[in-house]
Every structure is written in structure tokens, then in C-alpha cells.
Coordinates of C-alpha atoms in Angstrom, one line a residue:
M122 CA 0.0 0.0 0.0
A123 CA 1.4 3.4 -0.9
R124 CA 2.2 5.6 2.0
S125 CA 0.0 8.7 2.5
F126 CA 1.4 12.0 3.7
L127 CA -2.0 13.5 4.3
F128 CA -1.5 12.9 8.0
A129 CA 1.9 12.8 9.5
Q130 CA 2.8 9.4 10.9
D131 CA 5.9 10.1 13.0
T132 CA 7.9 13.0 14.2
G133 CA 10.0 13.2 11.0
D134 CA 6.8 13.4 8.9
A135 CA 5.3 16.0 11.2
A136 CA 8.5 18.2 11.1
T137 CA 8.7 17.9 7.3
T138 CA 5.0 18.9 6.9
R139 CA 5.5 21.8 9.3
L140 CA 8.6 23.1 7.5
I141 CA 6.9 22.9 4.1
A142 CA 3.9 24.7 5.4
T143 CA 6.0 27.4 7.0
A144 CA 8.0 28.0 3.8
A145 CA 4.7 28.4 1.9
Q146 CA 3.3 30.8 4.5
V147 CA 6.3 33.1 4.9
T148 CA 7.1 33.3 1.2
G149 CA 3.7 33.1 -0.4
F150 CA 5.3 31.2 -3.4
M151 CA 7.2 28.1 -2.3
K152 CA 5.4 25.0 -3.5
G153 CA 6.5 21.9 -1.6
E154 CA 5.3 18.5 -0.6
P155 CA 6.7 15.6 1.3
G156 CA 8.1 12.6 -0.6
A157 CA 10.7 11.3 -2.9
A158 CA 11.6 12.8 -6.3
R159 CA 9.0 12.3 -9.1
P160 CA 10.2 11.0 -12.5
G161 CA 12.0 13.8 -14.4
W162 CA 12.6 16.0 -11.4
Y163 CA 16.0 17.3 -10.5
R164 CA 18.1 15.9 -7.7
P165 CA 21.7 16.8 -7.2
G166 CA 23.9 14.0 -8.4
G167 CA 21.0 12.1 -10.0
D168 CA 20.3 11.4 -13.7
N169 CA 19.5 15.1 -14.5
A170 CA 20.8 15.3 -18.0
A171 CA 17.3 15.3 -19.7
M172 CA 15.8 17.8 -17.3
L173 CA 18.7 20.3 -17.5
A174 CA 18.8 20.0 -21.3
E175 CA 15.1 20.8 -21.4
L176 CA 15.5 23.8 -19.1
H177 CA 18.5 25.0 -21.2
A178 CA 16.5 24.6 -24.5
A179 CA 13.5 26.4 -23.0
L180 CA 15.7 29.3 -22.0
A181 CA 17.4 29.5 -25.4
T182 CA 14.0 29.4 -27.1
T183 CA 12.5 32.1 -24.9
Y184 CA 15.5 34.4 -25.0
P185 CA 17.3 33.6 -28.2
A186 CA 19.5 36.8 -28.2
A187 CA 20.6 36.5 -24.5
G188 CA 23.5 34.1 -25.2
P189 CA 25.2 31.2 -23.5
A190 CA 26.5 33.1 -20.5
F191 CA 22.9 34.1 -19.6
Y192 CA 21.6 30.6 -20.0
A193 CA 24.4 29.3 -17.7
V194 CA 23.6 31.9 -15.1
R195 CA 19.8 31.1 -15.2
L196 CA 20.5 27.4 -15.0
W197 CA 22.6 28.0 -11.9
T198 CA 20.3 30.4 -10.1
N199 CA 17.3 28.2 -10.9
L200 CA 18.8 25.3 -9.2
L201 CA 20.0 27.2 -6.2
W202 CA 17.1 29.3 -5.1
Q203 CA 14.8 26.7 -3.5
P204 CA 17.5 24.9 -1.5
A205 CA 18.8 28.3 -0.2
Y206 CA 15.4 29.5 0.8
L207 CA 14.6 26.3 2.5
A208 CA 17.8 26.3 4.4
V209 CA 17.4 29.9 5.7
I210 CA 13.7 29.3 6.6
A211 CA 14.7 26.1 8.4
A212 CA 17.5 27.8 10.4
H213 CA 15.8 31.1 11.3
I214 CA 12.1 30.5 11.3
H215 CA 11.3 26.8 11.5
G216 CA 14.1 26.1 14.1
A217 CA 15.3 22.8 12.8
M218 CA 17.3 21.6 9.8
P219 CA 16.2 18.7 7.5
D220 CA 18.4 16.5 5.4
L221 CA 18.6 18.6 2.3
D222 CA 20.0 15.7 0.3
G223 CA 16.4 14.5 0.2
L224 CA 15.3 17.6 -1.8
S225 CA 14.2 17.3 -5.4
Q226 CA 13.0 20.1 -7.7
Q227 CA 10.5 20.4 -10.5
R228 CA 10.9 22.3 -13.8
R229 CA 8.1 24.5 -14.9
G230 CA 8.9 26.1 -18.3
I231 CA 11.9 28.3 -17.9
Y232 CA 11.9 28.0 -14.2
V233 CA 12.7 25.5 -11.5
D234 CA 9.6 26.0 -9.2
G235 CA 8.3 23.3 -6.9
Y236 CA 10.0 20.8 -4.7
R237 CA 9.6 17.6 -2.7
L238 CA 11.4 16.8 0.6
V239 CA 11.9 13.2 1.9
P240 CA 10.6 13.1 5.5
G241 CA 13.1 12.3 8.2
A242 CA 14.6 13.4 11.5
Q243 CA 15.6 17.1 11.7
A244 CA 18.4 18.6 13.8
A245 CA 17.1 21.3 16.2
G246 CA 19.2 23.9 17.9
P247 CA 20.2 27.6 17.9
A248 CA 20.4 29.4 14.5
E249 CA 24.2 29.5 14.7
L250 CA 24.3 25.7 14.9
L251 CA 21.7 25.3 12.1
I252 CA 23.6 27.6 9.8
D253 CA 26.7 25.3 10.0
K254 CA 24.5 22.2 9.5
A255 CA 22.8 23.7 6.5
A256 CA 26.1 25.0 4.9
A257 CA 27.7 21.5 5.4
Q258 CA 24.9 20.3 3.0
L259 CA 24.5 23.2 0.7
K260 CA 28.2 23.6 -0.1
P261 CA 28.7 20.2 -1.7
M262 CA 25.3 20.3 -3.2
A263 CA 26.2 23.6 -5.0
A264 CA 29.5 22.1 -6.2
T265 CA 27.5 19.2 -7.8
M266 CA 25.0 21.6 -9.3
L267 CA 27.8 23.7 -10.8
D268 CA 29.4 20.6 -12.3
E269 CA 26.1 19.7 -13.9
V270 CA 25.6 23.2 -15.3
N271 CA 29.0 23.0 -16.8
G272 CA 28.1 19.8 -18.5
L273 CA 25.8 21.9 -20.7
V274 CA 27.2 25.5 -20.8
R275 CA 30.3 27.1 -19.3
L276 CA 29.9 28.9 -16.0
K277 CA 33.2 29.8 -14.2
P278 CA 33.5 29.2 -10.5
L279 CA 34.0 32.9 -9.5
P280 CA 30.8 34.3 -11.0
A281 CA 29.0 31.2 -9.7
R282 CA 30.2 31.9 -6.2
R283 CA 29.3 35.6 -6.4
L284 CA 25.8 34.7 -7.6
F285 CA 25.5 32.2 -4.7
A286 CA 26.6 35.0 -2.3
D287 CA 24.0 37.3 -3.8
R288 CA 21.3 34.8 -3.1
M289 CA 22.3 34.3 0.5
L290 CA 22.7 38.1 1.1
S291 CA 19.3 38.8 -0.4
L292 CA 17.8 36.1 1.8
M293 CA 19.4 37.8 4.9
V294 CA 17.7 41.1 3.8
W295 CA 14.4 39.1 3.4
L296 CA 14.9 37.6 6.8
G297 CA 15.2 41.0 8.4
Q298 CA 11.9 42.0 6.8
R299 CA 10.2 38.8 8.1
R300 CA 11.8 38.7 11.6
R301 CA 11.4 42.3 12.9
D302 CA 12.6 41.1 16.3
L303 CA 16.1 40.7 14.8
P304 CA 18.1 44.0 14.8
P305 CA 20.4 44.8 11.8
Q306 CA 23.4 43.8 13.9
A307 CA 22.0 40.2 14.3
I308 CA 21.2 40.0 10.6
T309 CA 24.7 41.2 9.7
A310 CA 26.3 38.6 12.0
Y311 CA 24.1 35.8 10.6
S312 CA 25.0 36.9 7.1
A313 CA 28.8 36.8 7.8
Q314 CA 28.4 33.3 9.3
W315 CA 26.5 32.0 6.3
L316 CA 29.1 33.4 3.8
D317 CA 31.9 32.0 5.9
A318 CA 30.4 28.5 6.3
L319 CA 29.7 28.4 2.5
G320 CA 33.2 29.6 1.5
L321 CA 31.7 32.8 0.0
T322 CA 33.3 35.5 2.2
G323 CA 34.4 38.5 0.1
Q324 CA 32.0 37.7 -2.7
G325 CA 29.5 40.4 -1.6
D326 CA 28.3 42.0 1.6
L327 CA 25.4 43.7 3.4
E328 CA 25.6 47.5 3.4
P329 CA 23.9 49.6 6.1
V330 CA 22.1 52.8 5.1
E331 CA 20.3 55.4 7.2
A332 CA 16.9 56.6 5.8
G333 CA 13.6 57.7 7.1
G334 CA 14.9 57.4 10.7
H335 CA 15.7 53.8 10.1
R336 CA 18.9 51.8 9.8
L337 CA 18.4 49.5 6.8
L338 CA 20.5 46.8 5.3
I339 CA 20.9 46.4 1.5
V340 CA 23.0 44.1 -0.7
R341 CA 26.3 45.2 -2.1
R342 CA 26.8 42.7 -4.9
K343 CA 29.9 41.7 -6.9
G344 CA 28.1 39.3 -9.2
C345 CA 25.8 40.1 -12.2
C346 CA 22.7 38.1 -13.0
L347 CA 22.9 39.3 -16.7
D348 CA 19.2 40.1 -16.8
Y349 CA 20.1 43.2 -18.8
R350 CA 20.7 40.9 -21.7
I351 CA 16.9 40.4 -21.8
D352 CA 16.1 44.1 -21.3
P353 CA 19.2 46.2 -22.2
D354 CA 17.6 49.4 -21.0
R355 CA 17.0 48.2 -17.4
Y356 CA 19.4 47.1 -14.6
C357 CA 18.2 45.2 -11.4
A358 CA 18.0 47.5 -8.4
T359 CA 21.1 45.7 -6.9
C360 CA 23.1 45.5 -10.1
P361 CA 26.8 46.5 -9.7
K362 CA 27.0 47.7 -13.3
Q363 CA 24.9 50.8 -12.6
D364 CA 26.1 54.1 -11.0
N365 CA 26.6 53.5 -7.3
A366 CA 24.4 56.5 -6.3
V367 CA 21.6 55.2 -8.4
R368 CA 22.0 51.7 -6.9
L369 CA 21.9 53.0 -3.4
A370 CA 18.8 55.2 -4.1
R371 CA 16.9 52.4 -5.7
Q372 CA 17.7 49.8 -3.0
T373 CA 17.0 52.3 -0.2
A374 CA 13.6 53.1 -1.7
N375 CA 12.8 49.4 -1.9
A376 CA 13.9 48.8 1.7
L377 CA 11.7 51.7 2.9
A378 CA 8.8 50.4 1.0
E379 CA 9.1 47.0 2.7
L380 CA 8.7 48.8 6.1

């Protein structure tokens, strides 16, 4: 008889169900469910050739003028975002870390969107401990992902690491918006620990700004997501290619709007 996850059957099931529900609630967009990978889903180190080739082909068809470097970046960032979000939510909101090796991901068109997580025991503890536990899983996972991306299209380690740092820094800003009880100093300390544990120190940072009577944190990136290759007339708010004063003004306005 196939196992049903409608009702949790042990503490591992309950913790997994709770983490998935928490991720959906705090983001409004993460779509997860408990269980093993479905056929054709991505799992690091698995037989992912067909799925990655389909994602690459979809990107090339949708953005024919963007070029191989853009496709490589989009492959990389698509694979990274859900594991990174889940790790941060588990460490700082859920309060326990799952076995991220049991994570599989679904492709939807030009995006990786939707995941499954195999139920199992989770490690509880303070955020500092959970960051180290998460990074010990994310770091080799990311290395495997980068190898798989490079099986299709070239992405050098340095830009890959900078984009990984961008993701974690953006998540720290997001965390500060969701956890108003955490002062900027705490977010900065967590950010430094994440980057150090992942081997990403120096590949970006959080930058404090004063505005509207508030001390805000914004991202100072070193990496570029190359989205301007889709729309040459527009840079991301955090893009390091634009004038620094413009970047600061745009990011500060966005941070104030989040308040």
C-alpha cells in the first residue's frame, strides 16, 4: 500500500510537513510537498541530463538573443534558489534543519519551481548551529550543481560563487523583513556566518544605510545576473553595473517600501 502523507505518521513526517507549510506561508510562493523525487525531477547527483537539457532549451527558445552566458547563469540560479530559501527558513524561522539531500526540484517552463522533501529526522538547535549544519549540506550540493551546469554550458567558479553569495545576502535582507525582532546587527552577524560557512566570504556583503529614521540593510553585490541581456535598458536594483548612487537610491527606496 502506498504511503499517505496527508496525516503525519511520525515526528519526521510532522516536522517535514510543518517546514513545508512554514515555507509556503512566509514566502507566499514556495510550493512543496513531502516525498521522494518524481520522474523527471532534478536531484543533485542524479540522472538530471534530460531535465537540464530541457531547461536550457526552454531558456534558449525564450531568450534567443541572450546568449550562452545568460543561459548558464539562469540554470545555476534556478537550481540554487529553493535549497537556499529552505535552508534559511529552516534555520531562522522553523528552528530545525532537515536532510537537504532529500530535496528534489521540478521544472516549470523556464523556471525551477516546486520541490519535494523526503521526510526524516531534523536537527534542532540555535540558529548558529543550524547555519553550520545547512552549509555543510549546501556547499557540496552547490558544487555538484555547478558541475552539472558546466556539462551543458560554461559557468566559471568565480561568477557562480558571487551569484550564490547574492542569493544568501538577499535572503538575509528578506529575513530581516520577516523577523522584525532581529536587529540589523544580528542579521549582519548571521550573514557573515552563512558566507563564511559556505566559503563565500568576500563575494558580496550587506551594506547599512540610514533613511527615514531607520537603519536599513541592502545588498552590495559583486556578481551580475545578466538580466540586462533580456532588457538592455534596465538594470536590477542591486546591479553592480549601474552608477553606485543610483543603486543606493533604488535599494534604499525598496527597503523603505518594505517597512
